[in-house]
Coordinates of C-alpha atoms in Angstrom, one line a residue:
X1 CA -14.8 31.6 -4.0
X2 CA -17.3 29.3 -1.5
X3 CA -16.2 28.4 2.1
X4 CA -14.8 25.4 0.7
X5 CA -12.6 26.5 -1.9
X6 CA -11.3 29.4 0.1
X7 CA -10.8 26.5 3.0
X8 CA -8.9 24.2 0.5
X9 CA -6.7 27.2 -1.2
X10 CA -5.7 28.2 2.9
X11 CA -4.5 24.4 3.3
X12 CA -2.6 24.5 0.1
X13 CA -0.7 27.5 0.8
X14 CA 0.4 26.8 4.2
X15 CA 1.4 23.1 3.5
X16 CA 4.0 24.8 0.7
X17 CA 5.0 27.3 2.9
X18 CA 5.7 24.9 5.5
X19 CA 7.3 22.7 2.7
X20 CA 10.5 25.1 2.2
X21 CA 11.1 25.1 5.8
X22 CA 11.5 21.1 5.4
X23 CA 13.2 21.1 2.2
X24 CA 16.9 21.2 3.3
X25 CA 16.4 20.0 6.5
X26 CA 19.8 18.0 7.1
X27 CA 19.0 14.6 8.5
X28 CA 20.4 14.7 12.0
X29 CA 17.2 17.3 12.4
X30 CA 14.6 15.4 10.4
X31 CA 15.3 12.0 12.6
X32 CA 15.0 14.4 15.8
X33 CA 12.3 15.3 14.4
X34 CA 10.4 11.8 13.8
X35 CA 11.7 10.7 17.2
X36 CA 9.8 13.7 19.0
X37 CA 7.1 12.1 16.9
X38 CA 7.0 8.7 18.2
X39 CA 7.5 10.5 21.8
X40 CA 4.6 12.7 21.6
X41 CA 2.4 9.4 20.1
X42 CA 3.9 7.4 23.4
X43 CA 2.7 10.3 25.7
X44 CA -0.8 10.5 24.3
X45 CA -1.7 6.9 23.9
X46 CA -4.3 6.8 26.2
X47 CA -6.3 9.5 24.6
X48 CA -5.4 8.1 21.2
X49 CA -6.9 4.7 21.9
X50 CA -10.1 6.3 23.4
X51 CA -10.6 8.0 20.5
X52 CA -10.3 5.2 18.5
X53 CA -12.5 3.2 20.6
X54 CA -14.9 5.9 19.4
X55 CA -14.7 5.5 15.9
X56 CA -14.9 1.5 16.3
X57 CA -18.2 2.0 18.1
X58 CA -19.8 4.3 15.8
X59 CA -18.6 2.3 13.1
X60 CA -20.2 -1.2 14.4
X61 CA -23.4 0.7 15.0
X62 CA -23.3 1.8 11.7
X63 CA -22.8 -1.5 10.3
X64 CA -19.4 -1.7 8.7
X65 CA -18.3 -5.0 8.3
X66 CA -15.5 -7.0 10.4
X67 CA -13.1 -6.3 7.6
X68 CA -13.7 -2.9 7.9
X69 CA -13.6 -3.0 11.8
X70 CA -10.3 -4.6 11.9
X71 CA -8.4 -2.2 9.3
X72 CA -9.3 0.6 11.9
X73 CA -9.2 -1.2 15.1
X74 CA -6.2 0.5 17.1
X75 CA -4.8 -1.7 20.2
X76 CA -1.9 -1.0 22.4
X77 CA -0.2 -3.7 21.0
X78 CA -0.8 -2.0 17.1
X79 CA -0.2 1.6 18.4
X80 CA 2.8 0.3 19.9
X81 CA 3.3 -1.3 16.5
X82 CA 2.9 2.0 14.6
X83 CA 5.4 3.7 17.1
X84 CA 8.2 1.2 16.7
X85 CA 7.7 1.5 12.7
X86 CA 9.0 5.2 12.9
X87 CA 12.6 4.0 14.5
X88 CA 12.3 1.8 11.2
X89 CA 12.1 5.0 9.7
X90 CA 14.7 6.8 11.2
X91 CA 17.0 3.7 10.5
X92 CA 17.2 4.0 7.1
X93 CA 19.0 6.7 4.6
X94 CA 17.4 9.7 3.4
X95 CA 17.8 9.7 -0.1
X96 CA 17.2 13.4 -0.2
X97 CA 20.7 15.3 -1.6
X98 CA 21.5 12.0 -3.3
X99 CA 23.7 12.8 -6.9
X100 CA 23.9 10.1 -9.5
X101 CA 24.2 9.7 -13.1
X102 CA 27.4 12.0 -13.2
X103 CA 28.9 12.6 -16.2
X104 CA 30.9 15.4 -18.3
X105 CA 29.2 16.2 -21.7
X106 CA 30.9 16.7 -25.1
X107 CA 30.0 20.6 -24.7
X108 CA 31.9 20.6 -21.7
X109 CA 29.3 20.6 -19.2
X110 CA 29.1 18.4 -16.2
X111 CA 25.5 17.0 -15.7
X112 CA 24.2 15.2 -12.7
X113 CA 20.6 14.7 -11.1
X114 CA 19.9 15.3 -7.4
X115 CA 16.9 13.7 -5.4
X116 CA 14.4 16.4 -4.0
X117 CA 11.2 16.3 -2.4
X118 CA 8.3 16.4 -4.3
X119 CA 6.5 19.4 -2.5
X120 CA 3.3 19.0 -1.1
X121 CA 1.6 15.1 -1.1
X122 CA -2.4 14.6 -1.2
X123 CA -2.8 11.4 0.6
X124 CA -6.9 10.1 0.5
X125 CA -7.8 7.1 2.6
X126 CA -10.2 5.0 4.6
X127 CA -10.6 2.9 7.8
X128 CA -7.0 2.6 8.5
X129 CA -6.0 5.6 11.2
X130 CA -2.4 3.5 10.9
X131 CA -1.7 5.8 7.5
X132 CA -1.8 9.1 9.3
X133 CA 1.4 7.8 10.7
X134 CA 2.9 6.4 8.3
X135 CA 2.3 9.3 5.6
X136 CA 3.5 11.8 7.8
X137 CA 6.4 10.3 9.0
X138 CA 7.8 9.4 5.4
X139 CA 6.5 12.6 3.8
X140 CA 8.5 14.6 6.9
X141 CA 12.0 12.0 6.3
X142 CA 12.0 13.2 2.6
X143 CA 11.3 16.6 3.3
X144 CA 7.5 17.0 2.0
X145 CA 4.2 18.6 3.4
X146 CA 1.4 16.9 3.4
X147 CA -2.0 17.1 3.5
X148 CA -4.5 14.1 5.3
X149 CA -8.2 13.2 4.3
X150 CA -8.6 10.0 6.2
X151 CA -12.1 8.9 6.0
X152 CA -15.1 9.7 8.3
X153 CA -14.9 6.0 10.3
X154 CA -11.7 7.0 11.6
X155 CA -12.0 10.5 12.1
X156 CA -11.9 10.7 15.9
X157 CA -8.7 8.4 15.5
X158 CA -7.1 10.9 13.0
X159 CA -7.6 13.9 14.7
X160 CA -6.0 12.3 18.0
X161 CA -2.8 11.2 15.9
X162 CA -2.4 14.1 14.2
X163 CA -2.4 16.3 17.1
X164 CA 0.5 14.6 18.4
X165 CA 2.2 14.7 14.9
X166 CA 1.5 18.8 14.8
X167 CA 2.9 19.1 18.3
X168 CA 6.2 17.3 17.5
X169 CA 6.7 19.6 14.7
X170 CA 5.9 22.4 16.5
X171 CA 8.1 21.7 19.5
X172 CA 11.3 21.1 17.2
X173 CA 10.5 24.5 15.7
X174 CA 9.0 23.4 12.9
X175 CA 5.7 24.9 11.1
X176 CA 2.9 22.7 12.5
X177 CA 1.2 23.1 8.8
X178 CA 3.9 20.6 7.4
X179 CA 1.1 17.9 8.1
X180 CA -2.8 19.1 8.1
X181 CA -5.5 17.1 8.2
X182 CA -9.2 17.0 6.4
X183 CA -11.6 16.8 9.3
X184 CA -14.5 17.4 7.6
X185 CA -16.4 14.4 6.4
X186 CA -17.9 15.9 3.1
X187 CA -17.3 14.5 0.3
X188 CA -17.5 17.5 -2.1
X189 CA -13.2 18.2 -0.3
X190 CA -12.1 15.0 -1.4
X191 CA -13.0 16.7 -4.9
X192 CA -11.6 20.1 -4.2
X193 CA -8.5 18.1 -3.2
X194 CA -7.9 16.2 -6.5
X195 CA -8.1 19.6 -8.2
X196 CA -5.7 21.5 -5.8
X197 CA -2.6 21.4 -8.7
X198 CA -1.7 25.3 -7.9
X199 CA -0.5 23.5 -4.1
X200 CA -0.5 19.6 -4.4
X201 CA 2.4 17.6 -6.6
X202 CA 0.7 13.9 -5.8
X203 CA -2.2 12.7 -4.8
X204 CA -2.1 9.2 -3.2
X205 CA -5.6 7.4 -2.5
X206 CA -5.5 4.5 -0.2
X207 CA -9.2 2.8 -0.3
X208 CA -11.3 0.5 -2.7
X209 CA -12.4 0.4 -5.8
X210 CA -14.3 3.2 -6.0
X211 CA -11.9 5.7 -4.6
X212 CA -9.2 5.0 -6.9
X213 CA -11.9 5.3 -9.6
X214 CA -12.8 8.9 -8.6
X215 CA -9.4 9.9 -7.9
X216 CA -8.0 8.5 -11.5
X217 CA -11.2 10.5 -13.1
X218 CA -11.6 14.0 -11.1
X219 CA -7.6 14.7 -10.2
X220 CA -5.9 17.4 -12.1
X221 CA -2.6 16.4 -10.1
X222 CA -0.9 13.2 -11.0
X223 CA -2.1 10.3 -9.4
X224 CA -0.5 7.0 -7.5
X225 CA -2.8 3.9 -8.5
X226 CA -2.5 1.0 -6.4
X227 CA -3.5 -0.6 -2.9
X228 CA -6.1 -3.2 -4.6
X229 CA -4.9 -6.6 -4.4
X230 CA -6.5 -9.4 -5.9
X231 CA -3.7 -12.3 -5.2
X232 CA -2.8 -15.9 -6.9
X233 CA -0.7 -18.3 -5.6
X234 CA -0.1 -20.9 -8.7
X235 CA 0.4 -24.4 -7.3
X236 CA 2.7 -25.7 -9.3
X237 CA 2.8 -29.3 -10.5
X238 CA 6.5 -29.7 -8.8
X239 CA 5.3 -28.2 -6.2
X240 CA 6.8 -29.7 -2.9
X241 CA 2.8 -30.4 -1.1
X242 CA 4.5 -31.4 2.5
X243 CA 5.8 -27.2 2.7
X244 CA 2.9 -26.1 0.4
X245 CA 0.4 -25.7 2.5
X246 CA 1.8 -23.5 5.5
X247 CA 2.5 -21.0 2.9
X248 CA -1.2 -20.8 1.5
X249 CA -2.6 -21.0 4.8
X250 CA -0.2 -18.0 5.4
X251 CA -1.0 -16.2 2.5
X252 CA -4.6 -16.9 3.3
X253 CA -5.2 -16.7 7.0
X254 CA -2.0 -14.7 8.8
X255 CA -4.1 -11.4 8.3
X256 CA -6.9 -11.9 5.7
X257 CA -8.6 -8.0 5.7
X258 CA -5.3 -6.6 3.5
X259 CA -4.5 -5.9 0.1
X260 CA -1.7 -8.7 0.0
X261 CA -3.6 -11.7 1.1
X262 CA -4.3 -14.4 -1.2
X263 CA -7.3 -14.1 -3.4
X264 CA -7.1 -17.4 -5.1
X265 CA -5.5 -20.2 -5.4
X266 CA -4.3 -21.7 -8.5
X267 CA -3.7 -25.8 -8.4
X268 CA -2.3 -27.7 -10.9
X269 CA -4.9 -30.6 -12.4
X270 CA -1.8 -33.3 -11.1
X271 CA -2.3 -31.9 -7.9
X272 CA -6.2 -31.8 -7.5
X273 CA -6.2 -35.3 -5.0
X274 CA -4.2 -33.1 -2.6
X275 CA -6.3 -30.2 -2.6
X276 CA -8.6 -31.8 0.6
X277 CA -5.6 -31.7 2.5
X278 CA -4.9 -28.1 2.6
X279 CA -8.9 -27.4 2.4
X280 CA -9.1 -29.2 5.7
X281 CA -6.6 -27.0 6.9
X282 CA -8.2 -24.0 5.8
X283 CA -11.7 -25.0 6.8
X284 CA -10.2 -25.7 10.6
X285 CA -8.9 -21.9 10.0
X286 CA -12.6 -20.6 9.5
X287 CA -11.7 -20.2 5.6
X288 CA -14.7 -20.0 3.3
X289 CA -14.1 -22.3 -0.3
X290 CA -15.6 -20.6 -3.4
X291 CA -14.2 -23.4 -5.9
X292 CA -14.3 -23.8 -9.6
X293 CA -17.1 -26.8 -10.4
X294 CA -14.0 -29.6 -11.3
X295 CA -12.3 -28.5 -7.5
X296 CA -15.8 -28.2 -5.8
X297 CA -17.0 -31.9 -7.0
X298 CA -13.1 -33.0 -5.4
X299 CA -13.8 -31.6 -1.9
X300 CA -17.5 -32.7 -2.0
X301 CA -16.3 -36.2 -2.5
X302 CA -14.2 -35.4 0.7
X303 CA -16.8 -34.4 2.6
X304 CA -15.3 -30.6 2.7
X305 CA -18.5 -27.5 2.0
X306 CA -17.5 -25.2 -0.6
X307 CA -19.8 -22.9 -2.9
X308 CA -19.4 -22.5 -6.5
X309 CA -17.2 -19.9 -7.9
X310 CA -18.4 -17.5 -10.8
X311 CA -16.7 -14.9 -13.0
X312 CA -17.6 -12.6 -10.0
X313 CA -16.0 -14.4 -7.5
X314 CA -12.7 -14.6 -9.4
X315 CA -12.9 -10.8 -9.9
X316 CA -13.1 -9.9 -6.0
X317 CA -11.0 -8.7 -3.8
X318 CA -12.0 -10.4 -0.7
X319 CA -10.5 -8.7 2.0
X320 CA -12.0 -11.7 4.6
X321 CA -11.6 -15.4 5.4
X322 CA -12.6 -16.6 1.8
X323 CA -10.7 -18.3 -0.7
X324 CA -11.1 -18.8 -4.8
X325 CA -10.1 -22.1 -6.0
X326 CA -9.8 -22.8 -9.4
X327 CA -8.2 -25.9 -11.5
X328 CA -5.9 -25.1 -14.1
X329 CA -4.4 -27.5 -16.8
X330 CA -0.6 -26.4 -16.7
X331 CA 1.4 -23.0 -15.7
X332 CA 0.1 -21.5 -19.0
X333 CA -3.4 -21.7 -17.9
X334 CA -2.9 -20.4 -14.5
X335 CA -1.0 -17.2 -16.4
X336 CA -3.8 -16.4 -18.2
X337 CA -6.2 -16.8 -15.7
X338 CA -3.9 -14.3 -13.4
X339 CA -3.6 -12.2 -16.1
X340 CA -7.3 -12.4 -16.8
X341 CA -8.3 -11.2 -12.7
X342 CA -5.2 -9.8 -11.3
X343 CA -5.1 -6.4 -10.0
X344 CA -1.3 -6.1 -11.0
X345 CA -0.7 -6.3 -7.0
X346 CA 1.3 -9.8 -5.8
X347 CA 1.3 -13.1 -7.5
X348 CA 3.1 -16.2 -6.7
X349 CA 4.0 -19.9 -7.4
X350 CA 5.4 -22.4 -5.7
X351 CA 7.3 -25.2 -7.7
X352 CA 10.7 -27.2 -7.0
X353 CA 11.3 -26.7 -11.2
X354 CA 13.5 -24.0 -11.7
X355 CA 12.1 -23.4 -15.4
X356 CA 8.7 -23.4 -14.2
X357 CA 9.9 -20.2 -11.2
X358 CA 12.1 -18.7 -14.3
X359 CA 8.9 -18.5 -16.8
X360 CA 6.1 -17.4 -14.5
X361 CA 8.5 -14.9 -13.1
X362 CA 8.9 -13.5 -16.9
X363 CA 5.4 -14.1 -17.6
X364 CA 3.8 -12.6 -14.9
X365 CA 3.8 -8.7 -14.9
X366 CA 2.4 -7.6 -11.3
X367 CA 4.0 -5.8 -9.0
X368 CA 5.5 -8.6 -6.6
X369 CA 5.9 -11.5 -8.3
X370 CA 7.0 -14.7 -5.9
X371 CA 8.7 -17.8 -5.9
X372 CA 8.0 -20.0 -2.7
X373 CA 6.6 -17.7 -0.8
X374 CA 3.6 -15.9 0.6
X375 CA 2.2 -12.8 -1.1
X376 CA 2.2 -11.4 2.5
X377 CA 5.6 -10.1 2.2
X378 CA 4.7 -7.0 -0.4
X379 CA 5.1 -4.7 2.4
X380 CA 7.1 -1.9 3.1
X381 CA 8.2 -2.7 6.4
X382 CA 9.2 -6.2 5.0
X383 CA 11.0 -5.2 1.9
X384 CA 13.0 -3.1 4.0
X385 CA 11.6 0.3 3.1
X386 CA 10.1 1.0 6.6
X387 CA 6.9 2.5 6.9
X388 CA 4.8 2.8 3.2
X389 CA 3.0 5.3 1.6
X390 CA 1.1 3.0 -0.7
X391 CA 1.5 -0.2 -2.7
X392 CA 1.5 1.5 -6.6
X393 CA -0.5 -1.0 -8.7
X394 CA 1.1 1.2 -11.9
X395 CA 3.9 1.3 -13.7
X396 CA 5.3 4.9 -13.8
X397 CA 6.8 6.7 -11.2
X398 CA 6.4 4.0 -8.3
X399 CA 5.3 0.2 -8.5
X400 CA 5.3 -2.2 -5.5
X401 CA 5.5 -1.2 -2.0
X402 CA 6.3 2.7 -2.1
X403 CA 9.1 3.9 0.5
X404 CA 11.0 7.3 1.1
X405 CA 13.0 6.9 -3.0
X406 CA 9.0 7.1 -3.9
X407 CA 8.2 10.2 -2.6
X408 CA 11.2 11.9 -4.2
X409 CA 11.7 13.2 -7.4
X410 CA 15.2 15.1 -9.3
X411 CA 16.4 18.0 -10.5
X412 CA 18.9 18.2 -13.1
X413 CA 22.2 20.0 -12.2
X414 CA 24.2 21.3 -14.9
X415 CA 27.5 23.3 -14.3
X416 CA 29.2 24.5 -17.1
X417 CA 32.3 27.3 -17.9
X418 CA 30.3 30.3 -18.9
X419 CA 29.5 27.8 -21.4
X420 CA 27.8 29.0 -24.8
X421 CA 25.5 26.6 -26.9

C-alpha cells in the first residue's frame, strides 16, 4: 500500500468511526452542535476571509475567469450568509428515527421502515468554499461523517472553514474526524476517493462537466449526478409580456454564475415583435444575445447586437451574463428543443393558458419544472430544505434540490412472535 492509499484507508476509517458516535445523536445535541458551529465560524471570520482573499488572488493570477472568481469569492456579507443558513438548518426536523409505512403482515409480523444515516458521504467540489459548510452541517443534522475534497482554488478558504467546523465538534465532545478534509491538491485522491467503497456510502461531486464525467466513470460507490444546469424559460404565446420580462431578466441576470440561471430563452413565433423589448432590457443589464438566425435578424432590425447561435451555443451551460435565444413555432417545438439541450436541471414557461402550464408541466421531465416563475428558485434554501448538498440531475435516490431526507436512507424493522416462516 503507497502513501496515498494508506492516507485515504486512515480517512476512511476514522470518518466511520466517528460516524457511530453521530448516529443516535438525539436532536437537542445535534442542533447544539450546529450552533457551536455557526459560533466558532462567527469567532474566526477574520481569518476566514483572509484566507479567502488568498485563494481569490492566486486564482485571478492564475487566470480563472470572473465566473469562477465569483463562485469562490467569500464577503462578510456571504460568510454572514453561510452562518445564518445553519439556524435554517437547525429550524427544520431531523428526519432521522422517522417510522412510516407501518403495517401488520398476514404472517403476523409487524413491518415498518425507519430513516437512518447513510454512513460516511464523499462530497467532490470546486470553487465554491460555501459547500464546506453546507455539507457538513447537513451531513452532521442527519447523523453522517463526511469527508471534503474541495478543489485547489479554494483551498486556503477550506482549510480556514473546516478548522472551525473540527473545533465545534470537538468542543461539544464530539470526534473531530466526523468532518475531514482533502487538502492535498493531487488529483490522483479524487481517484482513490471514488474507489473508497470499504468506508464511503455516497459520493457527491459538485463541479462541471468533466467532474461528474470522472466521477460517473471511476467510482465504485454509488454516485449523485447533478449540479449542471442548462435552463429554458418557454415564452408562451399567452404569455402576459407586461410581467414577462422581470422574470427573464431575473432568471437571467439576479446571479448569472449558477447552475439555475437561465440558459435560453424560448419565445413563441407570435411573440417575436416583443422580443426587442426585453432584449433592451437585457442589453442595459450587460447581457450578451447569442440568437437563433430568425430572432437575430428581429433585433438587428431594432438596432440591438447579438451573435449567431449554433448547436454549441444551445448546448452550453453559460454560467455568465449570456443568453440563448431561439424562435420556436408552438409549445411542442420549444419541448423538443428542451428536451433536445436540457441538462434535466430547471425549466419553465410562462403562459396565462392553463392547458398550455398543465401540458408542458407533463411534458417536461427535469427536475424543477415551473410555471410563472424564475428557474432561480431550485434551491434548497428556497424550497424550504435549508442548506443543500447538491441539485441531483437523476432520477434515483434524490432529484431536485437535495436536503437532510436526501442524505438518509432506511432500515426495515420487522417484529414478529417468535414467528416461524
Amino acid at each position: 500500500m503507497n502513501g496515498q492509499q494508506a492516507y485515504l484507508e486512515q480517512l476512511g476509517q476514522a470518518a466511520k468511526t466517528s460516524g457511530f458516535a453521530l448516529a443516535n445523536l438525539g436532536i437537542k445535541a445535534k442542533n447544539q452542535l450546529l450552533a457551536a458551529i455557526a459560533t466558532e465560524l462567527d469567532a474566526d471570520r477574520s481569518t476566514i476571509l483572509a484566507a479567502n482573499c488568498r485563494d481569490v488572488t492566486a486564482a485571478q493570477k492564475a487566470g480563472l475567469n470572473d465566473a469562477m472568481i465569483d463562485r469562490l469569492q467569500l464577503d462578510d456579507a456571504r460568510l454572514s450568509a453561510i452562518i445564518a443558513d445553519i439556524d435554517n438548518v437547525i429550524a427544520l426536523a431531523d428526519p432521522v428515527g422517522e417510522e412510516f409505512d407501518n403495517r401488520l403482515l398476514d404472517n403476523g409480523i409487524r413491518l415498518s421502515r425507519r430513516r437512518v444515516p447513510l454512513g460516511v458521504i464523499g462530497v467532490i467540489y470546486e470553487a465554491r468554499p460555501n459547500v464546506t459548510v453546507e455539507i457538513a452541517v447537513l451531513a452532521l443534522k442527519t447523523g453522517n461523517a463526511v469527508i471534503l475534497r474541495g478543489g485547489k482554488e479554494t483551498r486556503e478558504s477550506n482549510v480556514a472553514l473546516a478548522a472551525a467546523i473540527r473545533r465545534a465538534l470537538d468542543k461539544e465532545g464530539l470526534p473531530a474526524d466526523c468532518v475531514q478534509l482533502i487538502d492535498n491538491p493531487d488529483r490522483a485522491l479524487v481517484n482513490g476517493l471514488l474507489k473508497l467503497d470499504k468506508y464511503v456510502d455516497m459520493i457527491v461531486p459538485r463541479g462541471g462537466q468533466g467532474l461528474q464525467r470522472l466521477c460517473a466513470e471511476q467510482a465504485t460507490i454509488p454516485v449523485i449526478l447533478g449540479g449542471i444546469g442548462i435552463c429554458h424559460l418557454y415564452l408562451d404565446k399567452d404569455a402576459d409580456t407586461s410581467r414577462a420580462a422581470d422574470v427573464i431578466i431575473n432568471a437571467k441576470v439576479q446571479r448569472p454564475t449558477v447552475c439555475n440561471a437561465l440558459d435560453t430563452l424560448l419565445i413563441h413565433q407570435d411573440k417575436l415583435d416583443w422580443l426587442p423589448k426585453v432584449a433592451e432590457a437585457l442589453k442595459e443589464k450587460g447581457v450578451r444575445l447569442v440568437a437563433c438566425e430568425q430572432s437575430r435578424q428581429r433585433l438587428l432590425n431594432a438596432g440591438i447586437a447579438a451573435d449567431m447561435a449554433t448547436e454549441e451555443s444551445f448546448a452550453t451551460e453559460w454560467l455568465s451574463l449570456t443568453l440563448g435565444i431561439q424562435v420556436v413555432r408552438d409549445i411542442d417545438a420549444a419541448i423538443a428543443h428542451i428536451r433536445t439541450y436540457s441538462s434535466g436541471h430547471s425549466e419553465a414557461i410562462l403562459t396565462d393558458n392553463l392547458t398550455a402550464a398543465t401540458y408542458f408541466m407533463n411534458e417536461v421531465n427535469s427536475a424543477a419544472v415551473y410555471v410563472n416563475a424564475s428557474t432561480r428558485f431550485t434551491d434548497g434554501g428556497q424550497f424550504g430544505l435549508g442548506a443543500e448538498v447538491a441539485v441531483s440531475t437523476q432520477k434515483l435516490h434524490a432529484r431536485g434540490p437535495m436536503g437532510l431526507e436526501a442524505l438518509t436512507t432506511y432500515k426495515w424493522l420487522a417484529i414478529g412472535d417468535y414467528s416461524c416462516r
